[in-house]
mmCIF file of C-alpha atoms in Angstrom:
data_model
loop_
_atom_site.group_PDB
_atom_site.id
_atom_site.type_symbol
_atom_site.label_atom_id
_atom_site.label_comp_id
_atom_site.label_asym_id
_atom_site.label_seq_id
_atom_site.Cartn_x
_atom_site.Cartn_y
_atom_site.Cartn_z
ATOM 1 C CA MET Q 143 142.666 233.241 49.109
ATOM 2 C CA LEU Q 144 141.171 232.665 45.716
ATOM 3 C CA TRP Q 145 144.590 233.411 44.065
ATOM 4 C CA LYS Q 146 146.477 231.085 46.527
ATOM 5 C CA ASN Q 147 143.825 228.341 46.212
ATOM 6 C CA LYS Q 148 144.092 228.578 42.509
ATOM 7 C CA ASN Q 149 147.897 228.292 42.564
ATOM 8 C CA GLU Q 150 147.804 225.317 44.865
ATOM 9 C CA PHE Q 151 145.264 223.453 42.636
ATOM 10 C CA THR Q 152 147.312 224.294 39.633
ATOM 11 C CA PHE Q 153 150.843 223.284 40.950
ATOM 12 C CA GLU Q 154 149.917 220.947 43.766
ATOM 13 C CA GLY Q 155 146.574 219.399 42.789
ATOM 14 C CA LYS Q 156 144.994 220.559 46.140
ATOM 15 C CA GLU Q 157 141.294 221.167 46.121
ATOM 16 C CA TYR Q 158 139.150 223.129 48.608
ATOM 17 C CA GLU Q 159 135.339 223.292 49.305
ATOM 18 C CA ALA Q 160 133.889 226.574 48.398
ATOM 19 C CA GLU Q 161 132.322 226.969 51.805
ATOM 20 C CA ASP Q 162 135.774 226.695 53.461
ATOM 21 C CA THR Q 163 137.289 229.315 51.165
ATOM 22 C CA VAL Q 164 134.379 231.751 51.754
ATOM 23 C CA THR Q 165 134.840 231.123 55.518
ATOM 24 C CA LYS Q 166 138.506 231.899 55.455
ATOM 25 C CA CYS Q 167 138.018 235.010 53.224
ATOM 26 C CA LEU Q 168 135.612 236.502 55.748
ATOM 27 C CA GLU Q 169 137.877 235.737 58.735
ATOM 28 C CA GLU Q 170 140.832 237.207 56.854
ATOM 29 C CA SER Q 171 138.864 240.262 55.950
ATOM 30 C CA ARG Q 172 137.650 240.830 59.665
ATOM 31 C CA ARG Q 173 141.131 240.433 60.904
ATOM 32 C CA TRP Q 174 142.506 242.778 58.359
ATOM 33 C CA THR Q 175 139.973 245.538 59.061
ATOM 34 C CA GLU Q 176 140.850 245.230 62.775
ATOM 35 C CA VAL Q 177 144.501 245.514 62.139
ATOM 36 C CA VAL Q 178 144.289 248.418 59.787
ATOM 37 C CA ALA Q 179 142.181 250.316 62.385
ATOM 38 C CA ALA Q 180 144.693 249.582 65.096
ATOM 39 C CA ALA Q 181 147.650 250.673 62.923
ATOM 40 C CA LYS Q 182 146.163 254.112 62.116
ATOM 41 C CA VAL Q 183 145.976 254.859 65.922
ATOM 42 C CA GLU Q 184 149.769 253.889 66.346
ATOM 43 C CA THR Q 185 150.901 256.743 64.212
ATOM 44 C CA GLY Q 186 153.943 257.359 66.348
ATOM 45 C CA ALA Q 187 155.541 254.025 65.778
ATOM 46 C CA ARG Q 188 158.845 254.491 64.120
ATOM 47 C CA ASN Q 189 158.490 251.608 61.587
ATOM 48 C CA GLN Q 190 155.179 252.945 60.409
ATOM 49 C CA ARG Q 191 156.098 256.343 59.038
ATOM 50 C CA PRO Q 192 158.088 256.719 55.856
ATOM 51 C CA ARG Q 193 161.491 258.178 55.997
ATOM 52 C CA ASP Q 194 160.984 261.944 55.061
ATOM 53 C CA GLY Q 195 162.719 262.449 51.843
ATOM 54 C CA LYS Q 196 165.472 260.051 52.377
ATOM 55 C CA ALA Q 197 167.034 258.321 49.392
ATOM 56 C CA TRP Q 198 167.506 254.570 49.018
ATOM 57 C CA THR Q 199 170.200 253.035 51.326
ATOM 58 C CA VAL Q 200 171.967 249.832 51.223
ATOM 59 C CA PRO Q 201 170.963 247.092 53.773
ATOM 60 C CA GLU Q 202 173.103 246.150 56.585
ATOM 61 C CA ASN Q 203 175.786 243.616 55.998
ATOM 62 C CA GLY Q 204 174.549 239.978 55.835
ATOM 63 C CA ARG Q 205 171.106 241.149 54.549
ATOM 64 C CA VAL Q 206 169.390 241.842 51.259
ATOM 65 C CA LYS Q 207 166.887 244.645 50.603
ATOM 66 C CA CYS Q 208 163.714 243.956 48.559
ATOM 67 C CA ASN Q 209 162.020 247.122 47.299
ATOM 68 C CA ILE Q 210 158.355 246.535 46.277
ATOM 69 C CA GLY Q 211 156.661 248.672 43.647
ATOM 70 C CA ILE Q 212 152.873 248.935 43.134
ATOM 71 C CA SER Q 213 151.198 250.777 40.200
ATOM 72 C CA TRP Q 214 147.416 250.528 40.302
ATOM 73 C CA SER Q 215 145.030 251.739 37.558
ATOM 74 C CA LYS Q 216 141.495 252.602 38.879
ATOM 75 C CA ALA Q 217 140.087 252.785 35.405
ATOM 76 C CA THR Q 218 141.048 249.206 34.527
ATOM 77 C CA CYS Q 219 141.417 247.518 37.945
ATOM 78 C CA MET Q 220 144.864 246.315 36.868
ATOM 79 C CA VAL Q 221 147.896 246.345 38.993
ATOM 80 C CA GLY Q 222 151.533 246.250 38.035
ATOM 81 C CA LEU Q 223 153.848 244.887 40.501
ATOM 82 C CA GLY Q 224 157.598 244.847 40.759
ATOM 83 C CA TRP Q 225 160.333 243.898 43.162
ATOM 84 C CA ILE Q 226 164.130 244.396 42.995
ATOM 85 C CA VAL Q 227 166.607 242.841 45.443
ATOM 86 C CA ARG Q 228 170.026 244.373 46.281
ATOM 87 C CA ASN Q 229 172.710 243.331 48.560
ATOM 88 C CA SER Q 230 174.854 245.297 51.173
ATOM 89 C CA GLU Q 231 177.248 246.301 48.307
ATOM 90 C CA GLY Q 232 174.398 247.952 46.300
ATOM 91 C CA ASP Q 233 174.506 245.214 43.682
ATOM 92 C CA THR Q 234 171.237 244.011 42.007
ATOM 93 C CA MET Q 235 170.757 240.430 42.638
ATOM 94 C CA LEU Q 236 167.186 239.793 41.175
ATOM 95 C CA HIS Q 237 164.353 241.795 39.836
ATOM 96 C CA SER Q 238 160.740 240.782 38.753
ATOM 97 C CA ARG Q 239 157.528 241.880 37.231
ATOM 98 C CA ARG Q 240 154.041 240.823 36.888
ATOM 99 C CA ASP Q 241 150.463 241.972 36.559
ATOM 100 C CA PHE Q 242 147.085 241.104 38.113
ATOM 101 C CA ASN Q 243 143.626 241.983 36.907
ATOM 102 C CA GLY Q 244 140.425 242.529 38.870
ATOM 103 C CA VAL Q 245 142.066 244.442 41.629
ATOM 104 C CA SER Q 246 139.342 246.861 42.999
ATOM 105 C CA SER Q 247 141.444 249.124 45.320
ATOM 106 C CA LEU Q 248 144.940 250.391 45.948
ATOM 107 C CA LEU Q 249 144.969 248.930 49.402
ATOM 108 C CA GLU Q 250 144.340 245.481 47.869
ATOM 109 C CA ALA Q 251 147.086 246.021 45.387
ATOM 110 C CA ARG Q 252 149.611 246.958 48.014
ATOM 111 C CA ARG Q 253 148.620 243.919 50.129
ATOM 112 C CA LEU Q 254 148.874 241.700 47.092
ATOM 113 C CA GLY Q 255 152.285 243.236 46.244
ATOM 114 C CA LEU Q 256 153.653 242.419 49.636
ATOM 115 C CA ILE Q 257 152.270 238.842 49.575
ATOM 116 C CA TRP Q 258 153.742 238.254 46.240
ATOM 117 C CA ALA Q 259 157.119 239.579 47.184
ATOM 118 C CA ALA Q 260 157.269 237.557 50.255
ATOM 119 C CA GLU Q 261 156.478 234.381 48.446
ATOM 120 C CA SER Q 262 159.017 235.085 45.864
ATOM 121 C CA MET Q 263 161.664 235.704 48.453
ATOM 122 C CA ASN Q 264 160.694 232.332 50.156
ATOM 123 C CA SER Q 265 160.848 230.583 46.717
ATOM 124 C CA HIS Q 266 164.407 231.915 46.141
ATOM 125 C CA LYS Q 267 165.505 230.829 49.461
ATOM 126 C CA LEU Q 268 166.339 234.398 50.677
ATOM 127 C CA GLN Q 269 165.963 234.599 54.436
ATOM 128 C CA LYS Q 270 167.528 237.704 55.861
ATOM 129 C CA VAL Q 271 165.308 240.158 53.872
ATOM 130 C CA SER Q 272 164.429 243.860 54.538
ATOM 131 C CA PHE Q 273 161.386 244.735 52.691
ATOM 132 C CA GLU Q 274 160.470 248.395 51.678
ATOM 133 C CA LEU Q 275 157.238 249.484 50.206
ATOM 134 C CA GLU Q 276 155.091 252.810 50.104
ATOM 135 C CA ASP Q 277 152.440 252.124 52.587
ATOM 136 C CA TYR Q 278 152.906 252.884 56.285
ATOM 137 C CA GLU Q 279 149.577 251.580 57.407
ATOM 138 C CA LEU Q 280 150.171 248.208 55.852
ATOM 139 C CA VAL Q 281 153.711 248.147 57.346
ATOM 140 C CA GLY Q 282 152.296 249.120 60.689
ATOM 141 C CA SER Q 283 149.840 246.200 60.458
ATOM 142 C CA VAL Q 284 152.359 243.646 59.491
ATOM 143 C CA ASN Q 285 154.683 244.762 62.334
ATOM 144 C CA ARG Q 286 152.043 243.989 64.907
ATOM 145 C CA PRO Q 287 152.873 240.329 65.825
ATOM 146 C CA LYS Q 288 149.824 239.686 67.944
ATOM 147 C CA ALA Q 289 147.309 241.044 65.252
ATOM 148 C CA TRP Q 290 149.065 239.706 62.199
ATOM 149 C CA PRO Q 291 151.172 236.642 63.143
ATOM 150 C CA ALA Q 292 151.242 235.194 59.739
ATOM 151 C CA PHE Q 293 153.945 237.635 58.469
ATOM 152 C CA GLN Q 294 156.210 237.345 61.531
ATOM 153 C CA LEU Q 295 159.278 235.710 60.127
ATOM 154 C CA ALA Q 296 162.233 235.997 62.464
ATOM 155 C CA GLU Q 297 164.765 237.195 59.820
ATOM 156 C CA TRP Q 298 162.398 239.387 57.662
ATOM 157 C CA LYS Q 299 161.819 243.234 58.309
ATOM 158 C CA VAL Q 300 159.285 245.419 56.653
ATOM 159 C CA SER Q 301 159.447 249.280 56.500
ATOM 160 C CA SER Q 302 157.715 252.050 54.799
ATOM 161 C CA VAL Q 303 159.624 254.574 52.554
ATOM 162 C CA LYS Q 304 158.622 257.445 50.125
ATOM 163 C CA ARG Q 305 158.823 257.225 46.471
ATOM 164 C CA VAL Q 306 162.295 258.734 46.244
ATOM 165 C CA ALA Q 307 163.698 255.635 47.983
ATOM 166 C CA ASN Q 308 161.576 253.134 46.068
ATOM 167 C CA LYS Q 309 161.779 254.550 42.563
ATOM 168 C CA ALA Q 310 163.377 251.569 40.854
ATOM 169 C CA ALA Q 311 160.675 249.125 42.011
ATOM 170 C CA PHE Q 312 157.826 251.604 41.223
ATOM 171 C CA MET Q 313 159.194 252.236 37.577
ATOM 172 C CA ILE Q 314 159.334 248.310 37.040
ATOM 173 C CA ALA Q 315 155.657 248.001 38.306
ATOM 174 C CA ARG Q 316 154.651 251.174 36.314
ATOM 175 C CA SER Q 317 155.977 249.712 33.081
ATOM 176 C CA VAL Q 318 152.760 247.313 33.258
ATOM 177 C CA THR Q 319 150.090 250.128 33.615
ATOM 178 C CA LYS Q 320 151.724 252.820 31.559
ATOM 179 C CA GLU Q 321 153.840 251.076 29.038
ATOM 180 C CA ARG Q 322 151.774 247.810 28.788
ATOM 181 C CA ARG Q 323 154.652 245.503 29.457
ATOM 182 C CA TYR Q 324 152.463 242.487 30.548
ATOM 183 C CA GLN Q 325 155.015 239.789 30.288
ATOM 184 C CA SER Q 326 155.960 238.453 33.822
ATOM 185 C CA TYR Q 327 159.574 237.627 34.513
ATOM 186 C CA VAL Q 328 162.196 236.993 37.072
ATOM 187 C CA ALA Q 329 165.840 238.104 36.084
ATOM 188 C CA GLN Q 330 169.287 238.216 37.557
ATOM 189 C CA GLY Q 331 171.348 241.444 37.615
ATOM 190 C CA SER Q 332 170.359 244.911 36.790
ATOM 191 C CA PRO Q 333 167.475 245.723 34.331
ATOM 192 C CA SER Q 334 169.302 247.451 31.450
ATOM 193 C CA TRP Q 335 166.903 250.468 31.298
ATOM 194 C CA LEU Q 336 167.202 251.178 34.905
ATOM 195 C CA ARG Q 337 171.174 250.913 35.272
ATOM 196 C CA SER Q 338 171.703 254.615 35.271
ATOM 197 C CA LEU Q 339 169.134 255.206 38.168
ATOM 198 C CA LEU Q 340 170.460 252.131 40.176
ATOM 199 C CA ALA Q 341 173.998 253.350 39.770
ATOM 200 C CA GLU Q 342 173.016 256.773 41.016
ATOM 201 C CA GLU Q 343 171.118 255.409 44.044
ATOM 202 C CA ASP Q 344 174.143 253.343 44.838
ATOM 203 C CA MET Q 345 176.333 256.363 44.731
ATOM 204 C CA ARG Q 346 174.152 258.389 46.960
ATOM 205 C CA SER Q 347 173.764 255.576 49.407
ATOM 206 C CA ILE Q 348 177.623 255.420 49.657
ATOM 207 C CA MET Q 349 177.735 259.143 50.367
ATOM 208 C CA LEU Q 350 175.135 259.003 53.261
#
């Protein structure tokens, strides 16, 4: 809420009373705790569990896939985030990276990553998006429409995957925490330093 309010103040000139912000934070925290607890119980749901050892696959025709990478440092409370969007032909359309400071937990980092990626897809006018990230509990929470209605967009899907299917996005995120690449960006096409990996994943996807 603080991050979103800061952005709205910076870019739109909107101001919020401190008391209103605190109230909203407390309400979101309560709902989030309830949703996560419920998601842990529903361990049998198909879209909660990551695909066991399955490599990256192209999205179905007419959709794009946005893989979200999160790399969090407990020592510095810094998180590196990255996303990469590919189409049904396996071609990279867009990729992005940014960092956040003062992130106190991996759960908070993952939630921040999903919100940031969703807002990015919205700003780029991408509607039929399949999101993938490494957190089955968060995915299970988002996919509960009654408990978490804010994320229920008709043409968006969210799924959990293991690292083998999310490697490119994770490496973009890790470049912040491990290689200290702090400059944020959004770029078209494939990142040059990941082209061999992306080509390999595309080839494997064709063979599946």
